[in-house]
Amino acid sequence: MSNMILALAGDGVGAEVMPAALEVLCQVAKTSRLDLEIREALVGGASIDEHGVPIADDTFALARGADAVLLGAVGGPKWDDLPFGKRPERGLLELRRGLELFANLRPVRVFDALTDASSLKSELVRGLDLLVVRELTGGIYFGKPRGIEVRNNERCGFNTLVYSESEIERIVRVGFESAKKRGGRLTSVDKSNVLEATVLWREVAETVATDYPDVTLDHMLVDNAGMQLVRAPKQFDVIVTTNMFGDILSDVAAMLTGSLGMLPSASLSAGTAGLYEPVHGTAPDIAGKGIVNPLAMILSVAMMLRYSLDAPDAAADIERAVAATLDAGYRTRDIALGLPGETEVGTIGMLDAVMARLTA
Ligand code: IPM
Ligand code: MG
């Protein structure tokens, strides 16, 4: 049976990392005898330029019918002046919400070869392997009322942080299930000393915990969690948290690996369909120069193989090839330290080095 994959390269460096990812995907599909049908479409600014909207209806329909969606990145200075509801980011947010991709998994792994690329001391990050589970379709990103309006003769901006019990329960369960398969420790991050929505979050997490006697649950306030992530990151196994806290903490955690250019992510619904994208965004400062690190996008393909296509061996092959490429000294600019044994390469050079190790 053929699997339909929708590839949405999007904007900025998305257009450079997507072809690299698809080349890797086609290679492992061949060796693992996976039957894939790859469709491509526009999203974000690219879609605004062509169709006037950040995602067209028929693209959305394609995404709904796909077994998995691969996404590059959306946004860029060209579209910054558009009204809020028409910005490229809406395309991504509508996909997350429309496909009910409520569980965002952001693994943070420090490859041995890159221990020195981190801004933290190498002993703090060597062997680091944690997972951020971020709620993705609720919370302050989507809560109503929201807007900017005039009150008492001045403009007021407002958003709503709201979570129902069922929304909390389903994401916390993903946290527990992930912890069960990993190190057996779950940290639920909230701001329950100030925000009622997260008082409820903490209560629900405690209730769900009774179903997982083999997982240790603890709670941490978000400000402390940010501090602990840069003080002693290896204390964490799995972190589960709200949409906005997860957005912030996953960028912090990402930098522990040395570069945002290394981090893949998966956004999952209750079924097997999912959306896979690098965490790095469009990086307008380096877009079009052929220097972007394609590894986060390539590692996102590995996550797709594991979570949506039931091809864990193919996923492991890609992860091994990436580790071997780094061990061999290949570095894009974002992870280069200028040490002996390193070879600085561009996007294509990195892709070729990975492909050589995949086919070896
Ligand atoms: C992310 C990004 C997005 C978010 C933006 C592009 C809307 O920062 O995926 O982390 O805030 O969720
Ligand atoms: Mg973010």
mmCIF file of C-alpha atoms and ligand atoms in Angstrom:
data_model
loop_
_atom_site.group_PDB
_atom_site.id
_atom_site.type_symbol
_atom_site.label_atom_id
_atom_site.label_comp_id
_atom_site.label_asym_id
_atom_site.label_seq_id
_atom_site.Cartn_x
_atom_site.Cartn_y
_atom_site.Cartn_z
ATOM 1 C CA MET A 1 0.000 0.000 0.000
ATOM 2 C CA SER A 2 1.328 3.389 -0.972
ATOM 3 C CA ASN A 3 1.830 6.163 1.589
ATOM 4 C CA MET A 4 1.091 9.720 0.519
ATOM 5 C CA ILE A 5 3.571 12.275 1.833
ATOM 6 C CA LEU A 6 2.836 15.964 1.378
ATOM 7 C CA ALA A 7 5.984 18.083 1.188
ATOM 8 C CA LEU A 8 5.486 21.763 2.021
ATOM 9 C CA ALA A 9 8.865 23.485 1.715
ATOM 10 C CA GLY A 10 7.523 26.922 2.661
ATOM 11 C CA ASP A 11 9.815 29.934 2.870
ATOM 12 C CA GLY A 12 13.414 30.937 3.490
ATOM 13 C CA VAL A 13 15.734 28.012 4.120
ATOM 14 C CA GLY A 14 12.725 25.677 3.915
ATOM 15 C CA ALA A 15 13.235 25.644 0.153
ATOM 16 C CA GLU A 16 16.835 24.461 0.642
ATOM 17 C CA VAL A 17 16.382 21.816 3.326
ATOM 18 C CA MET A 18 13.296 20.170 1.789
ATOM 19 C CA PRO A 19 14.999 18.848 -1.367
ATOM 20 C CA ALA A 20 17.764 17.401 0.840
ATOM 21 C CA ALA A 21 15.194 15.678 3.050
ATOM 22 C CA LEU A 22 13.316 14.251 0.073
ATOM 23 C CA GLU A 23 16.512 12.840 -1.394
ATOM 24 C CA VAL A 24 17.230 11.038 1.876
ATOM 25 C CA LEU A 25 13.615 9.849 2.083
ATOM 26 C CA CYS A 26 13.641 8.426 -1.450
ATOM 27 C CA GLN A 27 16.887 6.603 -0.731
ATOM 28 C CA VAL A 28 15.639 4.863 2.422
ATOM 29 C CA ALA A 29 12.287 4.153 0.752
ATOM 30 C CA LYS A 30 14.188 2.256 -1.919
ATOM 31 C CA THR A 31 16.261 0.192 0.516
ATOM 32 C CA SER A 32 13.331 -0.446 2.890
ATOM 33 C CA ARG A 33 10.892 -1.125 0.026
ATOM 34 C CA LEU A 34 8.486 1.560 1.172
ATOM 35 C CA ASP A 35 5.982 2.593 -1.441
ATOM 36 C CA LEU A 36 5.691 6.387 -1.292
ATOM 37 C CA GLU A 37 3.811 8.953 -3.286
ATOM 38 C CA ILE A 38 5.287 12.404 -2.696
ATOM 39 C CA ARG A 39 3.172 15.463 -3.490
ATOM 40 C CA GLU A 40 4.461 19.011 -3.183
ATOM 41 C CA ALA A 41 2.547 22.231 -2.486
ATOM 42 C CA LEU A 42 2.975 25.773 -1.169
ATOM 43 C CA VAL A 43 2.544 27.090 2.349
ATOM 44 C CA GLY A 44 3.311 30.354 4.158
ATOM 45 C CA GLY A 45 4.673 33.339 2.252
ATOM 46 C CA ALA A 46 5.181 31.249 -0.884
ATOM 47 C CA SER A 47 1.460 30.461 -0.861
ATOM 48 C CA ILE A 48 0.523 34.095 -0.137
ATOM 49 C CA ASP A 49 2.495 35.192 -3.210
ATOM 50 C CA GLU A 50 0.819 32.587 -5.430
ATOM 51 C CA HIS A 51 -2.709 32.183 -3.997
ATOM 52 C CA GLY A 52 -3.133 35.192 -1.682
ATOM 53 C CA VAL A 53 -3.542 33.003 1.424
ATOM 54 C CA PRO A 54 -0.999 31.264 3.715
ATOM 55 C CA ILE A 55 -2.528 27.891 2.877
ATOM 56 C CA ALA A 56 -4.951 27.185 0.028
ATOM 57 C CA ASP A 57 -8.026 24.999 0.551
ATOM 58 C CA ASP A 58 -6.849 22.284 -1.800
ATOM 59 C CA THR A 59 -3.454 22.173 -0.063
ATOM 60 C CA PHE A 60 -5.265 21.779 3.215
ATOM 61 C CA ALA A 61 -7.325 18.948 1.710
ATOM 62 C CA LEU A 62 -4.114 17.281 0.512
ATOM 63 C CA ALA A 63 -2.701 17.565 4.043
ATOM 64 C CA ARG A 64 -5.823 15.963 5.472
ATOM 65 C CA GLY A 65 -5.524 13.046 3.083
ATOM 66 C CA ALA A 66 -1.782 12.581 3.589
ATOM 67 C CA ASP A 67 -0.207 9.866 5.726
ATOM 68 C CA ALA A 68 2.300 12.495 6.818
ATOM 69 C CA VAL A 69 3.223 16.093 6.077
ATOM 70 C CA LEU A 70 6.805 17.307 5.847
ATOM 71 C CA LEU A 71 7.163 21.031 6.376
ATOM 72 C CA GLY A 72 10.228 23.246 5.886
ATOM 73 C CA ALA A 73 9.539 26.615 7.511
ATOM 74 C CA VAL A 74 7.223 29.605 7.092
ATOM 75 C CA GLY A 75 7.588 33.368 7.362
ATOM 76 C CA GLY A 76 10.050 36.078 6.472
ATOM 77 C CA PRO A 77 10.585 39.845 6.409
ATOM 78 C CA LYS A 78 8.795 40.150 3.056
ATOM 79 C CA TRP A 79 5.452 39.351 4.718
ATOM 80 C CA ASP A 80 6.008 41.035 8.093
ATOM 81 C CA ASP A 81 3.715 43.964 7.329
ATOM 82 C CA LEU A 82 0.679 41.866 6.454
ATOM 83 C CA PRO A 83 -2.301 42.034 8.815
ATOM 84 C CA PHE A 84 -1.986 39.520 11.643
ATOM 85 C CA GLY A 85 -4.579 37.038 10.355
ATOM 86 C CA LYS A 86 -2.938 36.851 6.920
ATOM 87 C CA ARG A 87 0.654 36.217 7.931
ATOM 88 C CA PRO A 88 2.580 33.143 6.743
ATOM 89 C CA GLU A 89 2.598 31.687 10.298
ATOM 90 C CA ARG A 90 -1.195 31.323 10.111
ATOM 91 C CA GLY A 91 -0.700 28.582 7.515
ATOM 92 C CA LEU A 92 1.261 26.507 9.995
ATOM 93 C CA LEU A 93 -1.057 27.286 12.912
ATOM 94 C CA GLU A 94 -4.113 26.346 10.810
ATOM 95 C CA LEU A 95 -2.498 23.056 9.837
ATOM 96 C CA ARG A 96 -1.720 22.224 13.467
ATOM 97 C CA ARG A 97 -5.207 23.112 14.604
ATOM 98 C CA GLY A 98 -7.114 21.744 11.598
ATOM 99 C CA LEU A 99 -5.343 18.373 11.691
ATOM 100 C CA GLU A 100 -5.613 18.296 15.510
ATOM 101 C CA LEU A 101 -1.868 17.856 15.895
ATOM 102 C CA PHE A 102 -2.007 18.404 19.625
ATOM 103 C CA ALA A 103 1.220 16.654 20.601
ATOM 104 C CA ASN A 104 4.496 18.247 19.579
ATOM 105 C CA LEU A 105 7.552 16.101 20.282
ATOM 106 C CA ARG A 106 10.874 17.918 20.266
ATOM 107 C CA PRO A 107 13.754 15.589 21.101
ATOM 108 C CA VAL A 108 16.954 17.292 22.213
ATOM 109 C CA ARG A 109 19.940 15.040 21.698
ATOM 110 C CA VAL A 110 23.567 16.046 21.810
ATOM 111 C CA PHE A 111 25.582 14.063 19.275
ATOM 112 C CA ASP A 112 28.954 13.051 20.714
ATOM 113 C CA ALA A 113 30.814 14.786 17.890
ATOM 114 C CA LEU A 114 29.099 18.092 18.699
ATOM 115 C CA THR A 115 29.612 18.212 22.457
ATOM 116 C CA ASP A 116 31.957 21.180 22.089
ATOM 117 C CA ALA A 117 29.556 23.127 19.858
ATOM 118 C CA SER A 118 27.233 23.792 22.798
ATOM 119 C CA SER A 119 27.362 27.124 24.567
ATOM 120 C CA LEU A 120 27.423 25.176 27.841
ATOM 121 C CA LYS A 121 30.467 23.379 29.214
ATOM 122 C CA SER A 122 30.835 20.038 27.477
ATOM 123 C CA GLU A 123 30.491 17.978 30.683
ATOM 124 C CA LEU A 124 27.024 19.479 31.226
ATOM 125 C CA VAL A 125 25.735 18.356 27.829
ATOM 126 C CA ARG A 126 27.748 15.244 26.911
ATOM 127 C CA GLY A 127 25.255 12.435 26.234
ATOM 128 C CA LEU A 128 22.263 14.731 26.816
ATOM 129 C CA ASP A 129 19.023 13.200 25.581
ATOM 130 C CA LEU A 130 15.734 14.772 26.613
ATOM 131 C CA LEU A 131 12.317 15.175 25.066
ATOM 132 C CA VAL A 132 10.057 18.210 25.188
ATOM 133 C CA VAL A 133 6.378 17.318 24.754
ATOM 134 C CA ARG A 134 4.598 20.554 23.926
ATOM 135 C CA GLU A 135 0.814 21.001 23.763
ATOM 136 C CA LEU A 136 0.216 22.420 20.280
ATOM 137 C CA THR A 137 -3.436 23.169 19.564
ATOM 138 C CA GLY A 138 -4.647 24.974 22.667
ATOM 139 C CA GLY A 139 -3.607 27.390 25.371
ATOM 140 C CA ILE A 140 -2.883 31.047 24.812
ATOM 141 C CA TYR A 141 -2.075 30.503 21.116
ATOM 142 C CA PHE A 142 -5.730 29.798 20.330
ATOM 143 C CA GLY A 143 -7.758 30.925 23.379
ATOM 144 C CA LYS A 144 -10.600 33.416 22.977
ATOM 145 C CA PRO A 145 -11.255 36.259 23.478
ATOM 146 C CA ARG A 146 -8.185 37.698 21.844
ATOM 147 C CA GLY A 147 -7.420 40.900 20.021
ATOM 148 C CA ILE A 148 -6.515 44.568 20.278
ATOM 149 C CA GLU A 149 -9.287 47.060 21.089
ATOM 150 C CA VAL A 150 -9.790 50.501 22.579
ATOM 151 C CA ARG A 151 -10.692 50.521 26.268
ATOM 152 C CA ASN A 152 -10.762 53.751 28.314
ATOM 153 C CA ASN A 153 -9.314 55.739 25.436
ATOM 154 C CA GLU A 154 -6.291 53.583 24.902
ATOM 155 C CA ARG A 155 -5.593 50.426 22.994
ATOM 156 C CA CYS A 156 -5.474 47.154 24.902
ATOM 157 C CA GLY A 157 -4.088 43.885 23.665
ATOM 158 C CA PHE A 158 -5.424 40.669 25.176
ATOM 159 C CA ASN A 159 -5.176 36.902 24.855
ATOM 160 C CA THR A 160 -6.693 34.059 26.811
ATOM 161 C CA LEU A 161 -4.912 31.140 28.405
ATOM 162 C CA VAL A 162 -7.487 28.373 28.571
ATOM 163 C CA TYR A 163 -7.185 24.589 28.895
ATOM 164 C CA SER A 164 -9.947 22.049 29.376
ATOM 165 C CA GLU A 165 -9.345 18.914 31.429
ATOM 166 C CA SER A 166 -9.541 16.703 28.335
ATOM 167 C CA GLU A 167 -6.959 18.829 26.496
ATOM 168 C CA ILE A 168 -4.598 18.580 29.441
ATOM 169 C CA GLU A 169 -5.189 14.897 29.952
ATOM 170 C CA ARG A 170 -4.425 13.841 26.378
ATOM 171 C CA ILE A 171 -1.117 15.736 26.213
ATOM 172 C CA VAL A 172 -0.032 14.649 29.685
ATOM 173 C CA ARG A 173 -0.721 11.048 28.629
ATOM 174 C CA VAL A 174 1.629 11.504 25.676
ATOM 175 C CA GLY A 175 4.200 12.688 28.217
ATOM 176 C CA PHE A 176 3.720 9.607 30.391
ATOM 177 C CA GLU A 177 3.751 7.205 27.426
ATOM 178 C CA SER A 178 6.986 8.786 26.174
ATOM 179 C CA ALA A 179 8.598 8.634 29.610
ATOM 180 C CA LYS A 180 7.592 4.990 29.947
ATOM 181 C CA LYS A 181 9.500 4.146 26.740
ATOM 182 C CA ARG A 182 12.513 6.246 27.799
ATOM 183 C CA GLY A 183 13.977 6.917 31.245
ATOM 184 C CA GLY A 184 10.743 6.694 33.238
ATOM 185 C CA ARG A 185 10.795 10.315 34.462
ATOM 186 C CA LEU A 186 8.288 13.026 33.578
ATOM 187 C CA THR A 187 8.533 16.696 34.544
ATOM 188 C CA SER A 188 5.312 18.652 34.120
ATOM 189 C CA VAL A 189 6.059 22.367 33.733
ATOM 190 C CA ASP A 190 3.493 24.981 34.743
ATOM 191 C CA LYS A 191 3.064 28.358 36.464
ATOM 192 C CA SER A 192 0.626 27.162 39.085
ATOM 193 C CA ASN A 193 1.725 29.797 41.594
ATOM 194 C CA VAL A 194 0.144 32.459 39.356
ATOM 195 C CA LEU A 195 -2.107 31.001 36.616
ATOM 196 C CA GLU A 196 -5.310 29.058 37.360
ATOM 197 C CA ALA A 197 -5.232 27.306 33.990
ATOM 198 C CA THR A 198 -2.012 25.657 35.100
ATOM 199 C CA VAL A 199 -3.312 24.890 38.605
ATOM 200 C CA LEU A 200 -5.760 22.666 36.736
ATOM 201 C CA TRP A 201 -2.903 21.394 34.565
ATOM 202 C CA ARG A 202 -1.038 20.228 37.668
ATOM 203 C CA GLU A 203 -4.139 18.578 39.156
ATOM 204 C CA VAL A 204 -4.882 16.655 35.969
ATOM 205 C CA ALA A 205 -1.235 15.551 35.695
ATOM 206 C CA GLU A 206 -1.475 14.139 39.243
ATOM 207 C CA THR A 207 -4.660 12.237 38.363
ATOM 208 C CA VAL A 208 -3.212 10.748 35.174
ATOM 209 C CA ALA A 209 -0.103 9.715 37.138
ATOM 210 C CA THR A 210 -2.084 7.027 38.955
ATOM 211 C CA ASP A 211 -2.286 5.134 35.624
ATOM 212 C CA TYR A 212 1.514 5.154 35.327
ATOM 213 C CA PRO A 213 2.999 3.754 38.547
ATOM 214 C CA ASP A 214 6.266 3.005 36.703
ATOM 215 C CA VAL A 215 6.856 6.679 35.771
ATOM 216 C CA THR A 216 8.065 9.234 38.316
ATOM 217 C CA LEU A 217 6.221 12.536 37.956
ATOM 218 C CA ASP A 218 7.474 15.830 39.284
ATOM 219 C CA HIS A 219 6.306 19.410 38.762
ATOM 220 C CA MET A 220 8.382 22.466 38.034
ATOM 221 C CA LEU A 221 7.475 26.125 37.644
ATOM 222 C CA VAL A 222 8.390 27.390 34.194
ATOM 223 C CA ASP A 223 10.878 30.030 35.334
ATOM 224 C CA ASN A 224 12.744 27.430 37.341
ATOM 225 C CA ALA A 225 12.565 24.986 34.407
ATOM 226 C CA GLY A 226 14.258 27.549 32.153
ATOM 227 C CA MET A 227 16.977 27.992 34.732
ATOM 228 C CA GLN A 228 17.437 24.267 35.318
ATOM 229 C CA LEU A 229 17.710 23.640 31.571
ATOM 230 C CA VAL A 230 20.810 25.807 31.344
ATOM 231 C CA ARG A 231 22.161 24.834 34.796
ATOM 232 C CA ALA A 232 21.901 21.038 34.763
ATOM 233 C CA PRO A 233 19.992 19.824 31.694
ATOM 234 C CA LYS A 234 20.760 16.141 32.239
ATOM 235 C CA GLN A 235 18.326 16.048 35.185
ATOM 236 C CA PHE A 236 15.464 15.913 32.624
ATOM 237 C CA ASP A 237 14.080 12.931 30.792
ATOM 238 C CA VAL A 238 10.687 14.069 29.430
ATOM 239 C CA ILE A 239 9.192 17.536 29.892
ATOM 240 C CA VAL A 240 5.466 18.042 29.244
ATOM 241 C CA THR A 241 4.102 21.559 29.091
ATOM 242 C CA THR A 242 1.703 24.105 27.574
ATOM 243 C CA ASN A 243 1.852 25.516 24.072
ATOM 244 C CA MET A 244 3.648 28.758 24.928
ATOM 245 C CA PHE A 245 5.952 27.411 27.637
ATOM 246 C CA GLY A 246 6.877 24.607 25.255
ATOM 247 C CA ASP A 247 7.653 27.087 22.488
ATOM 248 C CA ILE A 248 10.086 28.932 24.730
ATOM 249 C CA LEU A 249 11.649 25.982 26.554
ATOM 250 C CA SER A 250 12.207 24.037 23.341
ATOM 251 C CA ASP A 251 14.277 26.878 21.873
ATOM 252 C CA VAL A 252 16.306 27.042 25.087
ATOM 253 C CA ALA A 253 16.793 23.287 25.062
ATOM 254 C CA ALA A 254 17.677 23.363 21.382
ATOM 255 C CA MET A 255 20.657 25.625 21.980
ATOM 256 C CA LEU A 256 22.106 23.047 24.380
ATOM 257 C CA THR A 257 22.900 20.984 21.297
ATOM 258 C CA GLY A 258 24.995 23.778 19.837
ATOM 259 C CA SER A 259 22.643 24.767 17.054
ATOM 260 C CA LEU A 260 18.980 25.149 16.272
ATOM 261 C CA GLY A 261 20.003 23.570 12.966
ATOM 262 C CA MET A 262 20.095 20.119 14.576
ATOM 263 C CA LEU A 263 16.561 19.807 15.969
ATOM 264 C CA PRO A 264 13.744 17.833 14.363
ATOM 265 C CA SER A 265 10.151 17.749 15.565
ATOM 266 C CA ALA A 266 6.984 15.728 15.185
ATOM 267 C CA SER A 267 3.437 17.015 15.633
ATOM 268 C CA LEU A 268 1.006 14.194 16.192
ATOM 269 C CA SER A 269 -2.729 13.684 16.441
ATOM 270 C CA ALA A 270 -4.607 10.800 18.005
ATOM 271 C CA GLY A 271 -4.041 8.692 14.859
ATOM 272 C CA THR A 272 -0.805 7.967 12.998
ATOM 273 C CA ALA A 273 -0.849 11.013 10.709
ATOM 274 C CA GLY A 274 1.604 13.702 11.654
ATOM 275 C CA LEU A 275 3.479 16.781 10.588
ATOM 276 C CA TYR A 276 7.261 16.809 10.719
ATOM 277 C CA GLU A 277 9.364 19.945 10.651
ATOM 278 C CA PRO A 278 12.727 21.261 11.786
ATOM 279 C CA VAL A 279 12.566 23.592 14.803
ATOM 280 C CA HIS A 280 14.830 26.221 13.218
ATOM 281 C CA GLY A 281 12.414 28.313 11.152
ATOM 282 C CA THR A 282 13.159 30.240 7.955
ATOM 283 C CA ALA A 283 16.500 31.836 8.977
ATOM 284 C CA PRO A 284 16.166 34.753 6.519
ATOM 285 C CA ASP A 285 19.725 35.901 7.289
ATOM 286 C CA ILE A 286 21.237 32.830 5.634
ATOM 287 C CA ALA A 287 18.473 31.837 3.194
ATOM 288 C CA GLY A 288 19.495 31.347 -0.420
ATOM 289 C CA LYS A 289 23.192 31.059 0.363
ATOM 290 C CA GLY A 290 23.437 27.283 0.258
ATOM 291 C CA ILE A 291 24.855 27.115 3.781
ATOM 292 C CA VAL A 292 21.886 26.052 5.887
ATOM 293 C CA ASN A 293 22.306 22.887 7.933
ATOM 294 C CA PRO A 294 19.889 20.275 6.488
ATOM 295 C CA LEU A 295 20.251 17.846 9.421
ATOM 296 C CA ALA A 296 17.200 19.004 11.413
ATOM 297 C CA MET A 297 15.016 18.446 8.345
ATOM 298 C CA ILE A 298 16.688 15.096 7.610
ATOM 299 C CA LEU A 299 16.181 14.008 11.228
ATOM 300 C CA SER A 300 12.522 15.080 10.913
ATOM 301 C CA VAL A 301 12.210 12.557 8.078
ATOM 302 C CA ALA A 302 13.525 9.917 10.494
ATOM 303 C CA MET A 303 10.817 10.877 12.998
ATOM 304 C CA MET A 304 8.199 10.607 10.252
ATOM 305 C CA LEU A 305 9.375 7.105 9.356
ATOM 306 C CA ARG A 306 9.159 6.080 12.997
ATOM 307 C CA TYR A 307 5.844 7.660 14.024
ATOM 308 C CA SER A 308 3.722 7.760 10.850
ATOM 309 C CA LEU A 309 5.110 5.124 8.486
ATOM 310 C CA ASP A 310 5.930 2.375 10.967
ATOM 311 C CA ALA A 311 9.459 2.085 9.561
ATOM 312 C CA PRO A 312 11.692 2.287 12.648
ATOM 313 C CA ASP A 313 14.613 0.554 10.925
ATOM 314 C CA ALA A 314 14.683 3.129 8.141
ATOM 315 C CA ALA A 315 14.536 5.868 10.805
ATOM 316 C CA ALA A 316 17.472 4.334 12.660
ATOM 317 C CA ASP A 317 19.457 4.092 9.393
ATOM 318 C CA ILE A 318 19.087 7.840 8.874
ATOM 319 C CA GLU A 319 20.037 8.651 12.473
ATOM 320 C CA ARG A 320 23.105 6.415 12.210
ATOM 321 C CA ALA A 321 24.144 8.051 8.929
ATOM 322 C CA VAL A 322 23.819 11.519 10.503
ATOM 323 C CA ALA A 323 25.905 10.506 13.535
ATOM 324 C CA ALA A 324 28.548 8.951 11.258
ATOM 325 C CA THR A 325 28.649 12.103 9.117
ATOM 326 C CA LEU A 326 29.282 14.228 12.197
ATOM 327 C CA ASP A 327 31.867 11.741 13.494
ATOM 328 C CA ALA A 328 33.647 12.057 10.152
ATOM 329 C CA GLY A 329 33.984 15.803 10.805
ATOM 330 C CA TYR A 330 31.503 17.294 8.341
ATOM 331 C CA ARG A 331 30.183 20.613 9.642
ATOM 332 C CA THR A 332 27.901 23.291 8.263
ATOM 333 C CA ARG A 333 28.781 26.792 9.427
ATOM 334 C CA ASP A 334 26.356 26.778 12.389
ATOM 335 C CA ILE A 335 28.135 23.809 14.011
ATOM 336 C CA ALA A 336 31.696 24.423 12.789
ATOM 337 C CA LEU A 337 34.300 25.212 15.430
ATOM 338 C CA GLY A 338 37.333 25.388 13.146
ATOM 339 C CA LEU A 339 38.964 22.427 14.885
ATOM 340 C CA PRO A 340 41.408 20.086 13.178
ATOM 341 C CA GLY A 341 39.568 17.195 11.529
ATOM 342 C CA GLU A 342 36.560 19.316 10.603
ATOM 343 C CA THR A 343 35.472 19.857 7.010
ATOM 344 C CA GLU A 344 33.191 22.843 6.533
ATOM 345 C CA VAL A 345 30.503 22.124 3.963
ATOM 346 C CA GLY A 346 27.345 23.754 2.634
ATOM 347 C CA THR A 347 23.864 22.255 2.474
ATOM 348 C CA ILE A 348 24.617 20.045 -0.531
ATOM 349 C CA GLY A 349 27.976 18.953 0.889
ATOM 350 C CA MET A 350 26.287 17.852 4.112
ATOM 351 C CA LEU A 351 23.555 16.050 2.185
ATOM 352 C CA ASP A 352 26.126 14.236 0.037
ATOM 353 C CA ALA A 353 28.058 13.162 3.132
ATOM 354 C CA VAL A 354 24.883 11.741 4.706
ATOM 355 C CA MET A 355 23.852 10.022 1.456
ATOM 356 C CA ALA A 356 27.284 8.413 1.161
ATOM 357 C CA ARG A 357 26.860 6.900 4.636
ATOM 358 C CA LEU A 358 23.275 5.807 3.968
ATOM 359 C CA THR A 359 24.172 3.894 0.872
ATOM 360 C CA ALA A 360 27.460 2.507 2.193
HETATM 361 C C1 IPM B 1 7.650 26.973 16.630
HETATM 362 C C2 IPM B 1 7.528 28.356 16.051
HETATM 363 C C3 IPM B 1 6.061 28.658 15.814
HETATM 364 C C4 IPM B 1 5.365 28.650 17.160
HETATM 365 C C5 IPM B 1 5.772 29.968 15.048
HETATM 366 C C6 IPM B 1 6.473 30.007 13.705
HETATM 367 C C7 IPM B 1 4.297 30.205 14.874
HETATM 368 O O1 IPM B 1 8.147 29.281 16.891
HETATM 369 O O2 IPM B 1 7.174 26.028 15.965
HETATM 370 O O3 IPM B 1 8.242 26.827 17.699
HETATM 371 O O4 IPM B 1 5.401 29.632 17.906
HETATM 372 O O5 IPM B 1 4.791 27.615 17.483
HETATM 373 MG MG MG B 2 9.251 28.402 18.480
#
